[in-house]
DNA sequence: AGTCTAATGCTACAATGTTGCATCAAAAGC
DNA sequence: GCTTTTGATGCAACATTGTAGCATTAGACT
């Protein structure tokens, strides 16, 4: 049994899943909670570590499939970051799709909640399903001198 | 010797390379020409096919390295597409970075030359090096009925 | 032609995902 | 509670995209 589990948060996660007719499994519940607790979008790898930390056994493939399902159901959304791995974040209600900032020094993705990623007017015939705006550069933390580089 | 080689275009490519102090090799010349001729950004794989078509022997790794060099030198630029592979396009002079459209049906990336990907104002401390705006949906061709799906 | 070294071509490896299939367990029916 | 059903899991094998090391080749310069 996972340590430091908040019963209320767990129940909320369970209901999110059940409402879509999905089976409430430890992996899905734990992933939702990890996403909800995180201030920034998480990679598959980071989520795996979070599950390990919570004492939840899991398989790489199961995690991929749980994430696919959460995205399909609109519970989570996928972000293309700019590196080669997807990142995931919870979709909060009334969430206009916001822009993200990718720090090329520390590798973090920061949500720019106040910067919307709105689709501009396009040539006739194009149907836009969603817009992704990613800014690349150095984040506030890394802009300061003396911060160690963490990624290529 | 490659078929259908335009001497003038070849010379232009050679000069682009030589101007940066790089060695003029068949791979680099052919890649530049393929990018210049293409109406849309090309993946590594598509470029490989183009080289094969031009009768230019090459190695996967060499192509990756040629592309890295072209990007470093500012001759080409990399685009994150939304699938898992980079795309490359030539950097034309006076090129404001434009947005791209990713068609989820046919998989193509279309340049939206008229839609600029400008960076909005960010929280203090953030330094933006470049902005990427990608719109996902169905392109004009795929919007019409009866068009075969090419990609997941 | 001879020299220097950037670029290439291998081979091997890493990172990120996907597919198929046998097994398990969550939810429903009894 | 016990059984049944089938969605979800775990495992092994594979696919795709990109990198690293190193011996060899060939572009540029004299
Ligand atoms: Mn976000
Ligand atoms: Mn473009
Ligand atoms: Zn940073
Ligand atoms: Zn299309």
GROMACS .gro file of C-alpha atoms (C1' of nucleotides) and ligand atoms in nm:
model
  368
    1UNK     CA    1   0.000   0.000   0.000
    2UNK     CA    2   0.141   0.334  -0.110
    3UNK     CA    3   0.281   0.567   0.152
    4UNK     CA    4   0.139   0.917   0.208
    5UNK     CA    5  -0.173   0.852   0.010
    6UNK     CA    6  -0.437   1.121   0.040
    7UNK     CA    7  -0.774   0.946   0.050
    8UNK     CA    8  -0.959   1.251  -0.085
    9UNK     CA    9  -0.729   1.296  -0.385
   10UNK     CA   10  -0.743   0.925  -0.448
   11UNK     CA   11  -1.122   0.929  -0.453
   12UNK     CA   12  -1.122   1.220  -0.697
   13UNK     CA   13  -0.891   1.030  -0.929
   14UNK     CA   14  -1.102   0.716  -0.902
   15UNK     CA   15  -1.413   0.907  -0.997
   16UNK     CA   16  -1.245   1.069  -1.298
   17UNK     CA   17  -1.171   0.720  -1.424
   18UNK     CA   18  -1.503   0.557  -1.337
   19UNK     CA   19  -1.698   0.842  -1.495
   20UNK     CA   20  -1.550   0.738  -1.831
   21UNK     CA   21  -1.636   0.374  -1.778
   22UNK     CA   22  -1.274   0.275  -1.730
   23UNK     CA   23  -1.147   0.033  -1.473
   24UNK     CA   24  -0.999   0.191  -1.166
   25UNK     CA   25  -0.649   0.049  -1.146
   26UNK     CA   26  -0.359   0.145  -0.924
   27UNK     CA   27  -0.155   0.263  -1.222
   28UNK     CA   28  -0.421   0.500  -1.353
   29UNK     CA   29  -0.498   0.638  -1.011
   30UNK     CA   30  -0.132   0.694  -0.931
   31UNK     CA   31  -0.061   0.858  -1.268
   32UNK     CA   32  -0.349   1.100  -1.228
   33UNK     CA   33  -0.235   1.193  -0.881
   34UNK     CA   34   0.125   1.240  -0.991
   35UNK     CA   35   0.011   1.467  -1.273
   36UNK     CA   36  -0.218   1.663  -1.045
   37UNK     CA   37   0.055   1.718  -0.790
   38UNK     CA   38   0.318   1.825  -1.042
   39UNK     CA   39   0.374   2.189  -1.125
   40UNK     CA   40   0.505   2.103  -1.471
   41UNK     CA   41   0.428   1.846  -1.738
   42UNK     CA   42   0.591   1.508  -1.675
   43UNK     CA   43   0.762   1.272  -1.914
   44UNK     CA   44   0.688   0.902  -1.925
   45UNK     CA   45   1.016   0.848  -1.748
   46UNK     CA   46   0.942   1.095  -1.470
   47UNK     CA   47   0.604   0.934  -1.419
   48UNK     CA   48   0.768   0.594  -1.395
   49UNK     CA   49   0.992   0.728  -1.122
   50UNK     CA   50   0.693   0.876  -0.943
   51UNK     CA   51   0.516   0.539  -0.944
   52UNK     CA   52   0.828   0.367  -0.816
   53UNK     CA   53   0.848   0.627  -0.540
   54UNK     CA   54   0.488   0.558  -0.444
   55UNK     CA   55   0.567   0.189  -0.425
   56UNK     CA   56   0.348   0.106  -0.722
   57UNK     CA   57   0.483  -0.173  -0.935
   58UNK     CA   58   0.434  -0.119  -1.305
   59UNK     CA   59   0.553  -0.209  -1.648
   60UNK     CA   60   0.682   0.040  -1.906
   61UNK     CA   61   0.418  -0.065  -2.155
   62UNK     CA   62   0.137  -0.044  -1.904
   63UNK     CA   63   0.237   0.311  -1.825
   64UNK     CA   64   0.239   0.402  -2.196
   65UNK     CA   65  -0.105   0.250  -2.232
   66UNK     CA   66  -0.242   0.419  -1.922
   67UNK     CA   67  -0.122   0.753  -2.058
   68UNK     CA   68  -0.272   0.685  -2.400
   69UNK     CA   69  -0.602   0.614  -2.233
   70UNK     CA   70  -0.595   0.925  -2.017
   71UNK     CA   71  -0.527   1.137  -2.326
   72UNK     CA   72  -0.803   0.967  -2.527
   73UNK     CA   73  -1.045   1.033  -2.244
   74UNK     CA   74  -0.946   1.397  -2.219
   75UNK     CA   75  -0.822   1.358  -1.864
   76UNK     CA   76  -0.464   1.437  -1.960
   77UNK     CA   77  -0.301   1.603  -2.257
   78UNK     CA   78   0.019   1.538  -2.443
   79UNK     CA   79   0.281   1.803  -2.512
   80UNK     CA   80   0.552   1.777  -2.776
   81UNK     CA   81   0.820   1.957  -2.580
   82UNK     CA   82   1.095   1.990  -2.833
   83UNK     CA   83   1.300   1.701  -2.705
   84UNK     CA   84   1.214   1.357  -2.830
   85UNK     CA   85   0.980   1.245  -2.553
   86UNK     CA   86   0.620   1.334  -2.486
   87UNK     CA   87   0.523   1.517  -2.174
   88UNK     CA   88   0.189   1.486  -2.002
   89UNK     CA   89  -0.018   1.718  -1.791
   90UNK     CA   90  -0.361   1.702  -1.637
   91UNK     CA   91  -0.639   1.883  -1.819
   92UNK     CA   92  -0.800   2.112  -1.569
   93UNK     CA   93  -1.155   2.218  -1.636
   94UNK     CA   94  -1.202   2.537  -1.831
   95UNK     CA   95  -0.847   2.495  -1.950
   96UNK     CA   96  -0.776   2.706  -2.253
   97UNK     CA   97  -0.473   2.549  -2.413
   98UNK     CA   98  -0.174   2.742  -2.290
   99UNK     CA   99   0.176   2.783  -2.426
  100UNK     CA  100   0.484   2.611  -2.285
  101UNK     CA  101   0.839   2.714  -2.232
  102UNK     CA  102   1.120   2.469  -2.294
  103UNK     CA  103   1.442   2.560  -2.117
  104UNK     CA  104   1.734   2.448  -2.329
  105UNK     CA  105   1.964   2.456  -2.029
  106UNK     CA  106   1.783   2.259  -1.760
  107UNK     CA  107   1.550   2.074  -1.995
  108UNK     CA  108   1.236   2.164  -1.796
  109UNK     CA  109   0.905   2.242  -1.953
  110UNK     CA  110   0.723   2.527  -1.782
  111UNK     CA  111   0.354   2.592  -1.827
  112UNK     CA  112   0.283   2.949  -1.931
  113UNK     CA  113  -0.072   2.950  -1.798
  114UNK     CA  114  -0.124   3.312  -1.898
  115UNK     CA  115  -0.002   3.276  -2.254
  116UNK     CA  116  -0.268   3.119  -2.469
  117UNK     CA  117  -0.187   2.912  -2.774
  118UNK     CA  118  -0.465   3.035  -2.996
  119UNK     CA  119  -0.488   2.929  -3.359
  120UNK     CA  120  -0.466   3.217  -3.603
  121UNK     CA  121  -0.672   3.240  -3.921
  122UNK     CA  122  -0.561   2.987  -4.179
  123UNK     CA  123  -0.594   2.943  -4.553
  124UNK     CA  124  -0.931   2.806  -4.662
  125UNK     CA  125  -0.981   2.434  -4.616
  126UNK     CA  126  -0.763   2.389  -4.312
  127UNK     CA  127  -0.937   2.257  -4.001
  128UNK     CA  128  -0.742   2.314  -3.682
  129UNK     CA  129  -0.795   2.069  -3.399
  130UNK     CA  130  -0.544   2.220  -3.162
  131UNK     CA  131  -0.253   2.462  -3.148
  132UNK     CA  132   0.080   2.409  -2.980
  133UNK     CA  133   0.303   2.701  -2.896
  134UNK     CA  134   0.642   2.623  -2.750
  135UNK     CA  135   0.899   2.887  -2.664
  136UNK     CA  136   1.260   2.774  -2.641
  137UNK     CA  137   1.531   2.950  -2.448
  138UNK     CA  138   1.656   2.990  -2.092
  139UNK     CA  139   1.417   2.985  -1.799
  140UNK     CA  140   1.425   3.230  -1.509
  141UNK     CA  141   1.627   2.993  -1.292
  142UNK     CA  142   1.883   2.917  -1.560
  143UNK     CA  143   1.916   3.278  -1.671
  144UNK     CA  144   2.101   3.351  -1.349
  145UNK     CA  145   2.473   3.278  -1.357
  146UNK     CA  146   2.623   2.974  -1.196
  147UNK     CA  147   2.339   2.737  -1.264
  148UNK     CA  148   2.461   2.395  -1.369
  149UNK     CA  149   2.357   2.271  -1.712
  150UNK     CA  150   2.159   1.949  -1.696
  151UNK     CA  151   2.096   1.863  -2.059
  152UNK     CA  152   2.258   1.884  -2.399
  153UNK     CA  153   2.679   1.121  -6.155
  154UNK     CA  154   2.334   1.237  -6.044
  155UNK     CA  155   2.066   1.262  -6.307
  156UNK     CA  156   1.888   1.588  -6.385
  157UNK     CA  157   2.135   1.801  -6.197
  158UNK     CA  158   2.090   2.172  -6.247
  159UNK     CA  159   2.437   2.325  -6.269
  160UNK     CA  160   2.319   2.667  -6.149
  161UNK     CA  161   2.140   2.533  -5.841
  162UNK     CA  162   2.436   2.312  -5.766
  163UNK     CA  163   2.671   2.607  -5.778
  164UNK     CA  164   2.447   2.805  -5.542
  165UNK     CA  165   2.451   2.518  -5.295
  166UNK     CA  166   2.827   2.481  -5.322
  167UNK     CA  167   2.873   2.847  -5.245
  168UNK     CA  168   2.644   2.834  -4.943
  169UNK     CA  169   2.867   2.562  -4.803
  170UNK     CA  170   3.203   2.711  -4.899
  171UNK     CA  171   3.106   3.051  -4.756
  172UNK     CA  172   3.094   2.888  -4.411
  173UNK     CA  173   3.432   2.723  -4.458
  174UNK     CA  174   3.278   2.378  -4.490
  175UNK     CA  175   3.385   2.116  -4.734
  176UNK     CA  176   3.168   2.082  -5.039
  177UNK     CA  177   3.057   1.721  -5.040
  178UNK     CA  178   2.800   1.546  -5.254
  179UNK     CA  179   2.580   1.477  -4.949
  180UNK     CA  180   2.565   1.839  -4.837
  181UNK     CA  181   2.506   1.970  -5.187
  182UNK     CA  182   2.231   1.718  -5.252
  183UNK     CA  183   2.060   1.783  -4.919
  184UNK     CA  184   2.055   2.158  -4.977
  185UNK     CA  185   1.910   2.109  -5.321
  186UNK     CA  186   1.647   1.866  -5.200
  187UNK     CA  187   1.543   2.110  -4.930
  188UNK     CA  188   1.535   2.400  -5.173
  189UNK     CA  189   1.323   2.212  -5.420
  190UNK     CA  190   1.074   2.088  -5.162
  191UNK     CA  191   0.757   2.280  -5.090
  192UNK     CA  192   0.740   2.139  -4.738
  193UNK     CA  193   0.987   2.050  -4.464
  194UNK     CA  194   1.147   1.707  -4.510
  195UNK     CA  195   1.220   1.437  -4.257
  196UNK     CA  196   1.553   1.261  -4.236
  197UNK     CA  197   1.389   0.965  -4.399
  198UNK     CA  198   1.245   1.163  -4.688
  199UNK     CA  199   1.583   1.323  -4.745
  200UNK     CA  200   1.742   0.981  -4.753
  201UNK     CA  201   1.496   0.877  -5.021
  202UNK     CA  202   1.571   1.195  -5.217
  203UNK     CA  203   1.943   1.118  -5.211
  204UNK     CA  204   1.879   0.763  -5.321
  205UNK     CA  205   1.665   0.897  -5.604
  206UNK     CA  206   1.946   1.127  -5.711
  207UNK     CA  207   2.182   0.833  -5.716
  208UNK     CA  208   2.386   0.966  -5.426
  209UNK     CA  209   2.519   0.696  -5.199
  210UNK     CA  210   2.506   0.786  -4.834
  211UNK     CA  211   2.499   0.654  -4.483
  212UNK     CA  212   2.225   0.723  -4.230
  213UNK     CA  213   2.473   0.871  -3.987
  214UNK     CA  214   2.634   1.091  -4.249
  215UNK     CA  215   2.296   1.235  -4.334
  216UNK     CA  216   2.224   1.307  -3.968
  217UNK     CA  217   2.558   1.481  -3.940
  218UNK     CA  218   2.514   1.678  -4.261
  219UNK     CA  219   2.180   1.802  -4.130
  220UNK     CA  220   2.328   1.893  -3.792
  221UNK     CA  221   2.592   2.096  -3.969
  222UNK     CA  222   2.345   2.275  -4.193
  223UNK     CA  223   2.138   2.372  -3.889
  224UNK     CA  224   2.446   2.486  -3.694
  225UNK     CA  225   2.546   2.703  -3.986
  226UNK     CA  226   2.202   2.855  -4.018
  227UNK     CA  227   2.154   2.716  -4.367
  228UNK     CA  228   1.867   2.494  -4.258
  229UNK     CA  229   1.634   2.485  -3.961
  230UNK     CA  230   1.482   2.206  -3.763
  231UNK     CA  231   1.110   2.173  -3.694
  232UNK     CA  232   0.956   1.960  -3.421
  233UNK     CA  233   0.649   1.857  -3.615
  234UNK     CA  234   0.448   1.674  -3.357
  235UNK     CA  235   0.548   1.329  -3.465
  236UNK     CA  236   0.866   1.183  -3.330
  237UNK     CA  237   1.104   1.283  -3.609
  238UNK     CA  238   1.262   1.616  -3.690
  239UNK     CA  239   1.183   1.789  -4.013
  240UNK     CA  240   1.417   2.021  -4.195
  241UNK     CA  241   1.368   2.317  -4.421
  242UNK     CA  242   1.595   2.565  -4.586
  243UNK     CA  243   1.632   2.903  -4.418
  244UNK     CA  244   1.556   3.162  -4.680
  245UNK     CA  245   1.700   3.507  -4.625
  246UNK     CA  246   1.482   3.754  -4.442
  247UNK     CA  247   1.289   3.457  -4.309
  248UNK     CA  248   1.078   3.549  -4.011
  249UNK     CA  249   1.006   3.220  -3.837
  250UNK     CA  250   0.669   3.105  -3.957
  251UNK     CA  251   0.413   2.865  -3.814
  252UNK     CA  252   0.354   2.512  -3.942
  253UNK     CA  253   0.052   2.298  -3.990
  254UNK     CA  254   0.064   1.929  -3.914
  255UNK     CA  255  -0.204   1.727  -4.089
  256UNK     CA  256  -0.305   1.439  -3.867
  257UNK     CA  257  -0.452   1.252  -4.161
  258UNK     CA  258  -0.182   1.258  -4.427
  259UNK     CA  259   0.106   1.336  -4.189
  260UNK     CA  260   0.234   1.626  -4.397
  261UNK     CA  261   0.380   1.939  -4.252
  262UNK     CA  262   0.276   2.252  -4.437
  263UNK     CA  263   0.458   2.584  -4.402
  264UNK     CA  264   0.225   2.867  -4.312
  265UNK     CA  265   0.447   3.136  -4.453
  266UNK     CA  266   0.201   3.408  -4.367
  267UNK     CA  267   0.147   3.306  -4.008
  268UNK     CA  268   0.433   3.423  -3.793
  269UNK     CA  269   0.539   3.240  -3.480
  270UNK     CA  270   0.611   3.541  -3.265
  271UNK     CA  271   0.703   3.508  -2.899
  272UNK     CA  272   0.459   3.681  -2.664
  273UNK     CA  273   0.563   3.867  -2.350
  274UNK     CA  274   0.684   3.629  -2.083
  275UNK     CA  275   0.733   3.641  -1.706
  276UNK     CA  276   1.049   3.821  -1.599
  277UNK     CA  277   1.370   3.626  -1.631
  278UNK     CA  278   1.273   3.416  -1.928
  279UNK     CA  279   1.492   3.457  -2.236
  280UNK     CA  280   1.332   3.330  -2.555
  281UNK     CA  281   1.563   3.208  -2.829
  282UNK     CA  282   1.291   3.097  -3.068
  283UNK     CA  283   0.921   3.025  -3.087
  284UNK     CA  284   0.756   2.724  -3.247
  285UNK     CA  285   0.390   2.734  -3.338
  286UNK     CA  286   0.239   2.415  -3.474
  287UNK     CA  287  -0.126   2.378  -3.565
  288UNK     CA  288  -0.266   2.026  -3.577
  289UNK     CA  289  -0.570   1.917  -3.772
  290UNK     CA  290  -0.674   1.830  -4.125
  291UNK     CA  291  -0.517   2.001  -4.423
  292UNK     CA  292  -0.708   2.136  -4.721
  293UNK     CA  293  -0.647   1.821  -4.926
  294UNK     CA  294  -0.751   1.586  -4.648
  295UNK     CA  295  -1.055   1.791  -4.551
  296UNK     CA  296  -1.222   1.677  -4.871
  297UNK     CA  297  -1.398   1.343  -4.852
  298UNK     CA  298  -1.255   1.028  -4.998
  299UNK     CA  299  -0.893   1.102  -4.925
  300UNK     CA  300  -0.706   0.798  -4.804
  301UNK     CA  301  -0.551   0.816  -4.459
  302UNK     CA  302  -0.174   0.768  -4.469
  303UNK     CA  303  -0.072   0.782  -4.104
  304UNK     CA  304  -0.194   0.670  -3.764
  305DA     C1'  305   5.143   1.492  -5.652
  306DG     C1'  306   5.163   1.528  -5.151
  307DT     C1'  307   4.980   1.683  -4.710
  308DC     C1'  308   4.639   1.779  -4.367
  309DT     C1'  309   4.221   1.701  -4.159
  310DA     C1'  310   3.708   1.746  -4.214
  311DA     C1'  311   3.373   1.435  -4.345
  312DT     C1'  312   3.237   0.974  -4.423
  313DG     C1'  313   3.096   0.488  -4.343
  314DC     C1'  314   3.090   0.124  -4.037
  315DT     C1'  315   2.946  -0.094  -3.611
  316DA     C1'  316   2.749  -0.069  -3.187
  317DC     C1'  317   2.452   0.148  -2.876
  318DA     C1'  318   2.075   0.450  -2.654
  319DA     C1'  319   1.617   0.636  -2.602
  320DT     C1'  320   1.144   0.621  -2.686
  321DG     C1'  321   0.760   0.386  -2.827
  322DT     C1'  322   0.460  -0.023  -3.021
  323DT     C1'  323   0.264  -0.503  -3.104
  324DG     C1'  324   0.104  -0.968  -2.984
  325DC     C1'  325  -0.041  -1.264  -2.667
  326DA     C1'  326  -0.106  -1.518  -2.239
  327DT     C1'  327  -0.254  -1.400  -1.772
  328DC     C1'  328  -0.480  -1.136  -1.411
  329DA     C1'  329  -0.815  -0.887  -1.166
  330DA     C1'  330  -1.207  -0.504  -1.159
  331DA     C1'  331  -1.670  -0.484  -1.212
  332DA     C1'  332  -2.106  -0.695  -1.289
  333DG     C1'  333  -2.433  -1.075  -1.237
  334DC     C1'  334  -2.589  -1.424  -0.967
  335DG     C1'  335  -1.963  -1.441  -0.130
  336DC     C1'  336  -1.867  -1.688  -0.582
  337DT     C1'  337  -1.853  -1.693  -1.073
  338DT     C1'  338  -1.819  -1.485  -1.503
  339DT     C1'  339  -1.672  -1.151  -1.827
  340DT     C1'  340  -1.350  -0.881  -2.048
  341DG     C1'  341  -1.058  -0.460  -1.982
  342DA     C1'  342  -0.604  -0.401  -1.817
  343DT     C1'  343  -0.162  -0.582  -1.722
  344DG     C1'  344   0.309  -0.792  -1.778
  345DC     C1'  345   0.638  -0.982  -2.057
  346DA     C1'  346   0.912  -1.058  -2.475
  347DA     C1'  347   1.012  -0.911  -2.906
  348DC     C1'  348   1.037  -0.551  -3.233
  349DA     C1'  349   1.041  -0.068  -3.463
  350DT     C1'  350   1.196   0.399  -3.516
  351DT     C1'  351   1.486   0.775  -3.450
  352DG     C1'  352   1.897   0.938  -3.320
  353DT     C1'  353   2.434   0.913  -3.113
  354DA     C1'  354   2.923   0.775  -3.019
  355DG     C1'  355   3.376   0.584  -3.141
  356DC     C1'  356   3.700   0.500  -3.466
  357DA     C1'  357   3.937   0.363  -3.890
  358DT     C1'  358   3.925   0.524  -4.371
  359DT     C1'  359   3.838   0.846  -4.746
  360DA     C1'  360   3.853   1.244  -5.003
  361DG     C1'  361   3.822   1.792  -5.026
  362DA     C1'  362   4.110   2.180  -5.017
  363DC     C1'  363   4.548   2.387  -5.026
  364DT     C1'  364   5.016   2.411  -5.140
  365LIG    MN1  365   0.107   2.311  -1.938
  366LIG    MN1  366   0.832   2.602  -4.288
  367LIG    ZN1  367   1.608   2.615  -1.699
  368LIG    ZN1  368  -0.345   1.617  -4.505
   0.00000   0.00000   0.00000
